[in-house]
């Protein structure tokens, strides 16, 4: 028996790790245990509830307005005795969160091999996304096994000197997650635009620009409706409520559970987002995306367009997408490079073999 400890703790890493945990549980040669860091709370609990994943450990580190040093130190302190007790053969972490970085570091100090799911994404700008570019590069320094979602991600890792025989291209497990949530009832309905925004480097002026641009376009086109499930971060909410609160065609909601969010995504006309995972999901569902960031590590799909955080530029590109049918159709029909929904099975096969 191989013992695997899967560690995650935010909404996005939970969405992308739950399908893998369920797949590992189906394998007879693997014993899998789950340690939640609780970096997020309501948003995390919503996700694991949908997948029916239960936790063996929960570090419960979330506090309102927590800073990055607090999260990091609490996770290292909390997980170290669990690693010492469980002595797993491999610790699995996901992506670029502080949870992934801190858990990988704690495993490294105890000389426990780390497997990195969604490895190799890069902008090569340490400040964008912040602090995620640091987190994922730091995990790559530590990890023994890298599960890269695409060939481009693998190429980044090889370019950084990682051993090719331990870098596996598997697809992204977020596409596996869609199999649990998107059903036949999900179909397009009018010109619904889905908006998400939460990145730390956008909080402040860039986020004000984003919301002001959205407001200008919403007030100009009476055939669109924009839905923005707000991130719980109070710093994000106060800007959203101030700028978009009185805008009739923009609906501000609480974070949606994953089934509701994927249903809305499948029904939408296009997406505006600074999220990472939403870019991949939208590409898989044929929804054009305007990326509200200066950089993106998702460079493989022609359905994604980087528009930055300049107000006039967002307005211009958003209007172009609403008016230029040829552009819209080209983006909508671009192939999905992020996987076929079998990434978890590939990763589980590899873990059984190594
Ligand atoms: C984190 C990740 C980011 C990921 C994002 C997804 C890091 C450094 N950042 O950023 O990579 O894109 O999650 O959402 O790991 N809060 C709640 N309830 C929750 C979750 C958050 O109230 O369930 C509030 C709290 O006030 C918290 C704040 O949101 O302090 C920020 O949460 P935090 O995990 O620090 O950062 P995110 O911006 O969510
Ligand atoms: N998501 C959700 N409810 C929402 C908004 C997003 O379930 O109201 C899901 C979405 O489907 C995607 C993930 O959250 O899988 C993206 O997480 P987020 O944008 O918080 O983080 P990132 O991917 O940028 O790290």
Tab-separated table of C-alpha atoms and ligand atoms in Angstrom:
chain	number	residue	atom	x	y	z
A	1	UNK	CA	0.000	0.000	0.000
A	2	UNK	CA	1.160	3.487	-0.835
A	3	UNK	CA	0.038	6.186	1.557
A	4	UNK	CA	-0.846	9.542	0.042
A	5	UNK	CA	-1.658	12.691	2.000
A	6	UNK	CA	-3.568	15.206	-0.132
A	7	UNK	CA	-3.367	18.746	1.235
A	8	UNK	CA	-5.575	21.616	0.086
A	9	UNK	CA	-7.473	24.496	1.595
A	10	UNK	CA	-8.828	27.125	-0.790
A	11	UNK	CA	-11.762	27.007	-3.178
A	12	UNK	CA	-9.696	26.524	-6.341
A	13	UNK	CA	-7.322	23.862	-5.039
A	14	UNK	CA	-10.274	21.973	-3.531
A	15	UNK	CA	-12.133	22.007	-6.865
A	16	UNK	CA	-9.083	20.637	-8.619
A	17	UNK	CA	-8.037	18.108	-5.939
A	18	UNK	CA	-11.425	16.567	-5.080
A	19	UNK	CA	-11.763	14.635	-8.371
A	20	UNK	CA	-8.241	13.276	-7.795
A	21	UNK	CA	-8.960	12.296	-4.183
A	22	UNK	CA	-12.076	10.410	-5.317
A	23	UNK	CA	-10.059	8.652	-8.027
A	24	UNK	CA	-7.274	7.698	-5.580
A	25	UNK	CA	-9.879	6.296	-3.173
A	26	UNK	CA	-11.004	3.938	-5.939
A	27	UNK	CA	-7.498	2.431	-6.226
A	28	UNK	CA	-6.878	-0.610	-4.061
A	29	UNK	CA	-3.129	-0.142	-3.859
A	30	UNK	CA	-3.456	3.382	-2.487
A	31	UNK	CA	-4.501	4.696	0.897
A	32	UNK	CA	-5.376	8.380	0.682
A	33	UNK	CA	-5.868	10.781	3.550
A	34	UNK	CA	-7.056	14.372	3.267
A	35	UNK	CA	-5.685	17.305	5.222
A	36	UNK	CA	-7.550	20.585	4.791
A	37	UNK	CA	-5.669	23.692	5.819
A	38	UNK	CA	-8.897	25.692	6.034
A	39	UNK	CA	-7.183	28.692	4.372
A	40	UNK	CA	-10.722	29.322	3.113
A	41	UNK	CA	-13.788	28.332	5.100
A	42	UNK	CA	-17.273	28.700	3.594
A	43	UNK	CA	-15.897	28.515	0.055
A	44	UNK	CA	-13.921	25.375	0.874
A	45	UNK	CA	-16.721	23.612	2.737
A	46	UNK	CA	-19.079	24.273	-0.181
A	47	UNK	CA	-16.719	22.466	-2.559
A	48	UNK	CA	-15.964	19.383	-0.493
A	49	UNK	CA	-19.675	19.028	0.240
A	50	UNK	CA	-20.462	18.883	-3.458
A	51	UNK	CA	-17.861	16.177	-4.094
A	52	UNK	CA	-18.670	14.279	-0.906
A	53	UNK	CA	-15.034	14.398	0.198
A	54	UNK	CA	-14.436	14.200	3.945
A	55	UNK	CA	-11.367	15.419	5.781
A	56	UNK	CA	-9.117	13.405	8.047
A	57	UNK	CA	-7.540	16.634	9.347
A	58	UNK	CA	-8.579	20.276	9.258
A	59	UNK	CA	-6.099	22.934	10.368
A	60	UNK	CA	-8.835	25.619	10.276
A	61	UNK	CA	-6.385	28.495	9.807
A	62	UNK	CA	-8.788	31.059	8.314
A	63	UNK	CA	-9.272	34.389	10.077
A	64	UNK	CA	-10.932	37.413	8.549
A	65	UNK	CA	-8.396	39.569	6.693
A	66	UNK	CA	-5.594	37.095	7.444
A	67	UNK	CA	-2.158	38.061	6.162
A	68	UNK	CA	0.127	35.794	4.188
A	69	UNK	CA	2.715	35.311	6.969
A	70	UNK	CA	-0.012	34.196	9.381
A	71	UNK	CA	-1.397	31.683	6.905
A	72	UNK	CA	2.064	30.321	6.100
A	73	UNK	CA	3.258	29.939	9.680
A	74	UNK	CA	-0.008	28.457	10.952
A	75	UNK	CA	-0.017	25.846	8.189
A	76	UNK	CA	3.607	24.827	8.811
A	77	UNK	CA	2.981	24.563	12.557
A	78	UNK	CA	-0.275	22.656	12.086
A	79	UNK	CA	0.765	20.183	9.444
A	80	UNK	CA	4.167	19.156	10.784
A	81	UNK	CA	2.862	16.835	13.554
A	82	UNK	CA	0.370	15.339	11.082
A	83	UNK	CA	3.176	14.532	8.646
A	84	UNK	CA	5.229	13.044	11.472
A	85	UNK	CA	2.326	10.877	12.575
A	86	UNK	CA	1.059	9.746	9.166
A	87	UNK	CA	4.475	9.357	7.476
A	88	UNK	CA	2.952	9.429	3.981
A	89	UNK	CA	4.926	8.148	0.977
A	90	UNK	CA	3.896	11.220	-1.004
A	91	UNK	CA	2.311	14.544	-0.062
A	92	UNK	CA	0.169	15.939	-2.865
A	93	UNK	CA	-0.305	19.694	-3.158
A	94	UNK	CA	-1.997	21.733	-5.843
A	95	UNK	CA	-1.101	24.800	-7.839
A	96	UNK	CA	0.008	28.112	-6.419
A	97	UNK	CA	-1.746	28.898	-3.167
A	98	UNK	CA	-0.098	29.629	0.170
A	99	UNK	CA	-1.541	26.285	1.269
A	100	UNK	CA	0.477	24.513	-1.458
A	101	UNK	CA	3.679	26.385	-0.663
A	102	UNK	CA	3.522	25.966	3.124
A	103	UNK	CA	2.526	22.286	2.991
A	104	UNK	CA	5.281	21.512	0.482
A	105	UNK	CA	7.841	23.287	2.646
A	106	UNK	CA	6.793	21.356	5.763
A	107	UNK	CA	7.078	18.073	3.807
A	108	UNK	CA	10.482	19.101	2.472
A	109	UNK	CA	11.788	19.753	5.996
A	110	UNK	CA	10.746	16.200	6.895
A	111	UNK	CA	12.201	14.792	3.646
A	112	UNK	CA	8.826	13.525	2.456
A	113	UNK	CA	8.460	13.487	-1.362
A	114	UNK	CA	6.012	16.028	-2.776
A	115	UNK	CA	3.822	15.532	-5.840
A	116	UNK	CA	2.708	18.793	-7.436
A	117	UNK	CA	-0.616	18.822	-9.264
A	118	UNK	CA	-1.005	21.607	-11.854
A	119	UNK	CA	2.741	22.101	-11.997
A	120	UNK	CA	4.671	24.337	-14.379
A	121	UNK	CA	2.374	27.333	-14.887
A	122	UNK	CA	4.469	30.475	-15.200
A	123	UNK	CA	4.332	34.161	-16.054
A	124	UNK	CA	8.004	34.640	-15.089
A	125	UNK	CA	6.952	37.824	-13.312
A	126	UNK	CA	7.298	37.318	-9.597
A	127	UNK	CA	4.779	40.109	-8.872
A	128	UNK	CA	2.034	38.830	-11.182
A	129	UNK	CA	0.041	36.994	-10.061
A	130	UNK	CA	1.134	37.860	-6.532
A	131	UNK	CA	2.046	35.857	-4.492
A	132	UNK	CA	1.090	32.866	-6.665
A	133	UNK	CA	4.054	33.030	-9.070
A	134	UNK	CA	6.389	32.711	-6.085
A	135	UNK	CA	4.352	29.921	-4.514
A	136	UNK	CA	4.346	27.713	-7.588
A	137	UNK	CA	8.018	28.252	-8.367
A	138	UNK	CA	8.920	27.471	-4.758
A	139	UNK	CA	6.894	24.256	-4.890
A	140	UNK	CA	8.746	23.296	-8.084
A	141	UNK	CA	12.060	23.581	-6.234
A	142	UNK	CA	10.757	21.042	-3.728
A	143	UNK	CA	8.583	18.636	-5.715
A	144	UNK	CA	9.771	15.179	-6.767
A	145	UNK	CA	6.842	14.454	-9.108
A	146	UNK	CA	5.253	17.108	-11.301
A	147	UNK	CA	1.838	16.675	-12.907
A	148	UNK	CA	1.778	19.320	-15.638
A	149	UNK	CA	-1.589	20.113	-17.223
A	150	UNK	CA	-0.163	20.884	-20.675
A	151	UNK	CA	2.983	20.420	-22.786
A	152	UNK	CA	3.701	24.144	-22.361
A	153	UNK	CA	3.714	23.747	-18.570
A	154	UNK	CA	6.009	20.734	-18.898
A	155	UNK	CA	8.363	22.734	-21.139
A	156	UNK	CA	8.622	25.427	-18.440
A	157	UNK	CA	9.689	22.813	-15.886
A	158	UNK	CA	12.211	21.170	-18.191
A	159	UNK	CA	13.590	24.636	-18.978
A	160	UNK	CA	14.137	25.104	-15.241
A	161	UNK	CA	16.138	21.899	-15.052
A	162	UNK	CA	13.573	19.446	-13.730
A	163	UNK	CA	14.168	15.811	-14.689
A	164	UNK	CA	11.947	14.980	-17.712
A	165	UNK	CA	11.216	11.462	-16.435
A	166	UNK	CA	9.438	12.887	-13.392
A	167	UNK	CA	7.340	15.475	-15.234
A	168	UNK	CA	4.035	14.039	-16.507
A	169	UNK	CA	1.555	15.758	-18.802
A	170	UNK	CA	-1.880	14.801	-17.506
A	171	UNK	CA	-4.381	17.529	-18.439
A	172	UNK	CA	-5.944	19.730	-15.783
A	173	UNK	CA	-8.155	18.092	-13.161
A	174	UNK	CA	-10.511	21.096	-13.341
A	175	UNK	CA	-11.882	19.569	-16.544
A	176	UNK	CA	-12.571	16.376	-14.561
A	177	UNK	CA	-14.518	18.501	-12.064
A	178	UNK	CA	-16.846	19.702	-14.829
A	179	UNK	CA	-18.058	16.109	-15.214
A	180	UNK	CA	-19.513	16.285	-11.705
A	181	UNK	CA	-21.306	19.586	-12.177
A	182	UNK	CA	-22.321	20.434	-15.741
A	183	UNK	CA	-25.440	18.672	-16.951
A	184	UNK	CA	-27.788	18.694	-19.916
A	185	UNK	CA	-29.899	21.438	-18.365
A	186	UNK	CA	-27.038	23.900	-18.755
A	187	UNK	CA	-27.616	25.862	-21.955
A	188	UNK	CA	-27.054	29.401	-23.213
A	189	UNK	CA	-29.582	32.032	-22.256
A	190	UNK	CA	-29.314	35.459	-23.896
A	191	UNK	CA	-26.344	37.729	-23.357
A	192	UNK	CA	-25.392	36.881	-19.836
A	193	UNK	CA	-21.905	37.987	-18.849
A	194	UNK	CA	-20.188	36.308	-15.925
A	195	UNK	CA	-17.717	38.452	-13.965
A	196	UNK	CA	-15.255	37.339	-11.267
A	197	UNK	CA	-12.466	39.410	-9.694
A	198	UNK	CA	-10.435	38.800	-6.562
A	199	UNK	CA	-6.668	38.902	-7.251
A	200	UNK	CA	-4.581	40.543	-4.574
A	201	UNK	CA	-2.534	42.557	-7.086
A	202	UNK	CA	-5.787	43.997	-8.504
A	203	UNK	CA	-7.172	45.185	-5.150
A	204	UNK	CA	-7.153	49.009	-5.201
A	205	UNK	CA	-6.882	51.074	-8.384
A	206	UNK	CA	-6.887	48.178	-10.914
A	207	UNK	CA	-10.096	46.771	-9.414
A	208	UNK	CA	-11.725	50.211	-9.449
A	209	UNK	CA	-10.831	50.448	-13.146
A	210	UNK	CA	-12.297	47.004	-13.842
A	211	UNK	CA	-15.620	47.768	-12.146
A	212	UNK	CA	-15.858	51.246	-13.697
A	213	UNK	CA	-15.358	49.718	-17.160
A	214	UNK	CA	-18.000	47.066	-16.477
A	215	UNK	CA	-20.421	49.750	-15.334
A	216	UNK	CA	-19.879	51.843	-18.491
A	217	UNK	CA	-20.595	48.888	-20.784
A	218	UNK	CA	-23.564	47.685	-18.707
A	219	UNK	CA	-25.163	51.122	-18.965
A	220	UNK	CA	-24.683	51.251	-22.733
A	221	UNK	CA	-26.058	47.840	-23.810
A	222	UNK	CA	-29.602	47.081	-22.717
A	223	UNK	CA	-29.490	43.483	-23.985
A	224	UNK	CA	-26.821	42.286	-21.541
A	225	UNK	CA	-26.948	41.232	-17.939
A	226	UNK	CA	-23.805	40.903	-15.842
A	227	UNK	CA	-23.605	38.592	-12.826
A	228	UNK	CA	-20.759	38.998	-10.330
A	229	UNK	CA	-20.516	36.440	-7.509
A	230	UNK	CA	-18.326	38.463	-5.169
A	231	UNK	CA	-15.317	36.982	-3.412
A	232	UNK	CA	-15.805	37.156	0.400
A	233	UNK	CA	-12.642	39.236	0.873
A	234	UNK	CA	-13.922	42.504	2.447
A	235	UNK	CA	-11.354	44.516	0.466
A	236	UNK	CA	-12.885	43.245	-2.796
A	237	UNK	CA	-16.497	43.670	-1.682
A	238	UNK	CA	-16.230	47.270	-0.608
A	239	UNK	CA	-14.971	48.347	-4.052
A	240	UNK	CA	-17.595	46.258	-5.868
A	241	UNK	CA	-20.456	47.577	-3.776
A	242	UNK	CA	-19.302	51.181	-4.101
A	243	UNK	CA	-18.980	51.145	-7.896
A	244	UNK	CA	-21.507	48.524	-9.032
A	245	UNK	CA	-24.013	48.586	-6.156
A	246	UNK	CA	-26.513	50.860	-7.914
A	247	UNK	CA	-26.098	49.496	-11.427
A	248	UNK	CA	-29.349	47.838	-12.602
A	249	UNK	CA	-27.859	45.484	-15.129
A	250	UNK	CA	-25.184	44.171	-12.741
A	251	UNK	CA	-26.228	41.603	-10.173
A	252	UNK	CA	-23.901	41.249	-7.188
A	253	UNK	CA	-24.286	37.899	-5.437
A	254	UNK	CA	-22.654	35.815	-2.745
A	255	UNK	CA	-20.129	33.226	-4.011
A	256	UNK	CA	-22.092	30.550	-5.864
A	257	UNK	CA	-21.667	26.899	-5.111
A	258	UNK	CA	-19.781	25.028	-7.803
A	259	UNK	CA	-22.820	23.495	-9.479
A	260	UNK	CA	-24.572	26.863	-9.663
A	261	UNK	CA	-21.416	28.576	-10.889
A	262	UNK	CA	-20.737	26.018	-13.610
A	263	UNK	CA	-24.380	26.137	-14.672
A	264	UNK	CA	-24.194	29.909	-15.006
A	265	UNK	CA	-20.895	29.632	-16.860
A	266	UNK	CA	-22.419	27.169	-19.309
A	267	UNK	CA	-25.331	29.577	-19.851
A	268	UNK	CA	-23.182	32.662	-20.299
A	269	UNK	CA	-22.332	34.550	-23.472
A	270	UNK	CA	-18.835	35.489	-22.341
A	271	UNK	CA	-16.715	35.837	-19.210
A	272	UNK	CA	-14.668	38.637	-17.631
A	273	UNK	CA	-12.293	37.356	-14.977
A	274	UNK	CA	-8.975	37.662	-13.170
A	275	UNK	CA	-9.332	34.068	-11.908
A	276	UNK	CA	-7.092	31.232	-13.006
A	277	UNK	CA	-9.441	28.251	-12.879
A	278	UNK	CA	-12.293	30.114	-14.518
A	279	UNK	CA	-10.123	30.644	-17.616
A	280	UNK	CA	-9.693	26.890	-18.030
A	281	UNK	CA	-13.341	26.061	-17.379
A	282	UNK	CA	-14.541	28.715	-19.829
A	283	UNK	CA	-12.136	27.425	-22.486
A	284	UNK	CA	-13.544	23.932	-21.985
A	285	UNK	CA	-17.128	25.154	-22.302
A	286	UNK	CA	-16.490	27.350	-25.374
A	287	UNK	CA	-16.969	30.688	-23.630
A	288	UNK	CA	-14.795	33.621	-24.749
A	289	UNK	CA	-12.845	35.165	-21.860
A	290	UNK	CA	-11.453	38.658	-21.325
A	291	UNK	CA	-8.665	38.303	-18.749
A	292	UNK	CA	-8.573	41.247	-16.338
A	293	UNK	CA	-4.862	40.969	-15.534
A	294	UNK	CA	-1.497	42.143	-16.836
A	295	UNK	CA	-0.239	38.606	-17.351
A	296	UNK	CA	-1.609	35.119	-17.769
A	297	UNK	CA	0.001	31.733	-17.343
A	298	UNK	CA	-2.802	30.246	-19.458
A	299	UNK	CA	-1.290	30.942	-22.867
A	300	UNK	CA	-2.488	27.866	-24.739
A	301	UNK	CA	-6.014	28.842	-25.745
A	302	UNK	CA	-7.286	31.259	-28.404
A	303	UNK	CA	-10.528	31.610	-26.472
A	304	UNK	CA	-8.680	33.717	-23.883
A	305	UNK	CA	-7.757	37.366	-24.462
A	306	UNK	CA	-5.560	39.336	-22.084
A	307	UNK	CA	-7.050	42.831	-21.678
A	308	UNK	CA	-5.299	44.145	-18.534
A	309	UNK	CA	-6.798	46.545	-16.021
A	310	UNK	CA	-6.874	49.841	-17.920
A	311	UNK	CA	-10.479	51.116	-17.888
A	312	UNK	CA	-10.635	52.341	-21.489
A	313	UNK	CA	-8.985	49.213	-22.804
A	314	UNK	CA	-11.447	46.927	-21.012
A	315	UNK	CA	-14.387	48.971	-22.348
A	316	UNK	CA	-12.976	48.815	-25.895
A	317	UNK	CA	-12.347	45.056	-25.891
A	318	UNK	CA	-15.602	44.226	-24.088
A	319	UNK	CA	-17.585	46.230	-26.664
A	320	UNK	CA	-15.671	44.595	-29.495
A	321	UNK	CA	-16.602	41.158	-28.152
A	322	UNK	CA	-20.257	42.189	-27.911
A	323	UNK	CA	-20.353	43.610	-31.441
A	324	UNK	CA	-17.820	41.705	-33.585
A	325	UNK	CA	-19.460	38.383	-34.395
A	326	UNK	CA	-16.448	37.031	-36.241
A	327	UNK	CA	-14.144	37.648	-33.275
A	328	UNK	CA	-16.744	36.150	-30.935
A	329	UNK	CA	-17.116	32.985	-33.005
A	330	UNK	CA	-13.367	32.524	-33.445
A	331	UNK	CA	-12.860	32.670	-29.691
A	332	UNK	CA	-15.908	30.515	-28.966
A	333	UNK	CA	-14.813	27.776	-31.366
A	334	UNK	CA	-11.147	27.630	-30.317
A	335	UNK	CA	-10.043	24.135	-29.246
A	336	UNK	CA	-9.771	23.384	-25.517
A	337	UNK	CA	-6.138	22.581	-24.631
A	338	UNK	CA	-6.712	21.987	-20.897
A	339	UNK	CA	-7.670	18.347	-20.852
A	340	UNK	CA	-10.221	15.670	-21.651
A	341	UNK	CA	-11.620	15.057	-18.171
A	342	UNK	CA	-9.302	12.112	-17.414
A	343	UNK	CA	-6.437	13.899	-15.671
A	344	UNK	CA	-7.189	12.352	-12.271
A	345	UNK	CA	-7.093	8.831	-13.685
A	346	UNK	CA	-3.746	9.559	-15.351
A	347	UNK	CA	-2.279	10.955	-12.145
A	348	UNK	CA	-3.576	7.975	-10.135
A	349	UNK	CA	-2.060	5.553	-12.704
A	350	UNK	CA	1.301	7.287	-12.387
A	351	UNK	CA	1.164	7.283	-8.576
A	352	UNK	CA	0.452	3.534	-8.608
A	353	UNK	CA	3.439	3.004	-10.891
A	354	UNK	CA	6.133	5.195	-9.280
B	1	LIG	C1	-6.500	32.712	-2.245
B	1	LIG	C2	-5.237	32.310	-2.998
B	1	LIG	C3	-5.370	32.629	-4.464
B	1	LIG	C4	-6.650	32.051	-5.039
B	1	LIG	C5	-7.820	32.492	-4.195
B	1	LIG	C6	-9.065	31.844	-4.708
B	1	LIG	C7	-3.133	32.581	-1.805
B	1	LIG	C8	-2.031	33.491	-1.460
B	1	LIG	N1	-4.126	33.107	-2.510
B	1	LIG	O1	-6.618	34.121	-2.303
B	1	LIG	O2	-4.263	32.082	-5.154
B	1	LIG	O3	-6.797	32.557	-6.343
B	1	LIG	O4	-7.604	32.077	-2.838
B	1	LIG	O5	-10.201	32.383	-4.163
B	1	LIG	O6	-3.116	31.429	-1.452
B	1	LIG	N2	-12.600	34.748	3.043
B	1	LIG	C9	-13.742	34.375	3.743
B	1	LIG	N3	-14.228	33.104	3.558
B	1	LIG	C10	-13.670	32.209	2.728
B	1	LIG	C11	-12.517	32.595	2.013
B	1	LIG	C12	-11.989	33.856	2.187
B	1	LIG	O7	-14.273	35.159	4.495
B	1	LIG	O8	-14.180	31.084	2.608
B	1	LIG	C13	-12.071	36.134	3.205
B	1	LIG	C14	-11.309	36.335	4.502
B	1	LIG	O9	-11.537	37.626	4.974
B	1	LIG	C15	-9.860	36.205	4.034
B	1	LIG	C16	-9.923	36.849	2.656
B	1	LIG	O10	-11.166	36.412	2.129
B	1	LIG	O11	-8.962	36.848	4.902
B	1	LIG	C17	-8.797	36.494	1.748
B	1	LIG	O12	-8.547	35.096	1.737
B	1	LIG	P1	-7.060	34.503	1.391
B	1	LIG	O13	-7.100	33.028	1.396
B	1	LIG	O14	-6.050	35.199	2.225
B	1	LIG	O15	-6.770	35.023	-0.054
B	1	LIG	P2	-7.595	34.956	-1.391
B	1	LIG	O16	-7.593	36.336	-1.936
B	1	LIG	O17	-8.871	34.256	-1.193
B	2	LIG	N1	-16.174	29.430	-8.448
B	2	LIG	C1	-17.301	29.026	-7.719
B	2	LIG	N2	-18.197	29.968	-7.303
B	2	LIG	C2	-18.054	31.285	-7.593
B	2	LIG	C3	-16.902	31.699	-8.325
B	2	LIG	C4	-15.989	30.731	-8.724
B	2	LIG	O1	-17.465	27.842	-7.444
B	2	LIG	O2	-18.911	32.087	-7.204
B	2	LIG	C5	-15.195	28.409	-8.856
B	2	LIG	C6	-14.894	28.357	-10.321
B	2	LIG	O3	-15.744	27.430	-10.979
B	2	LIG	C7	-13.441	27.927	-10.379
B	2	LIG	C8	-12.871	28.369	-9.073
B	2	LIG	O4	-13.958	28.763	-8.256
B	2	LIG	O5	-13.325	26.517	-10.437
B	2	LIG	C9	-11.920	29.497	-9.287
B	2	LIG	O6	-11.539	29.948	-8.069
B	2	LIG	P1	-10.988	31.390	-7.819
B	2	LIG	O7	-11.358	32.289	-8.938
B	2	LIG	O8	-11.420	31.753	-6.446
B	2	LIG	O9	-9.417	31.128	-7.774
B	2	LIG	P2	-8.269	30.991	-8.857
B	2	LIG	O10	-8.663	29.950	-9.847
B	2	LIG	O11	-8.082	32.343	-9.452
B	2	LIG	O12	-7.078	30.596	-8.056
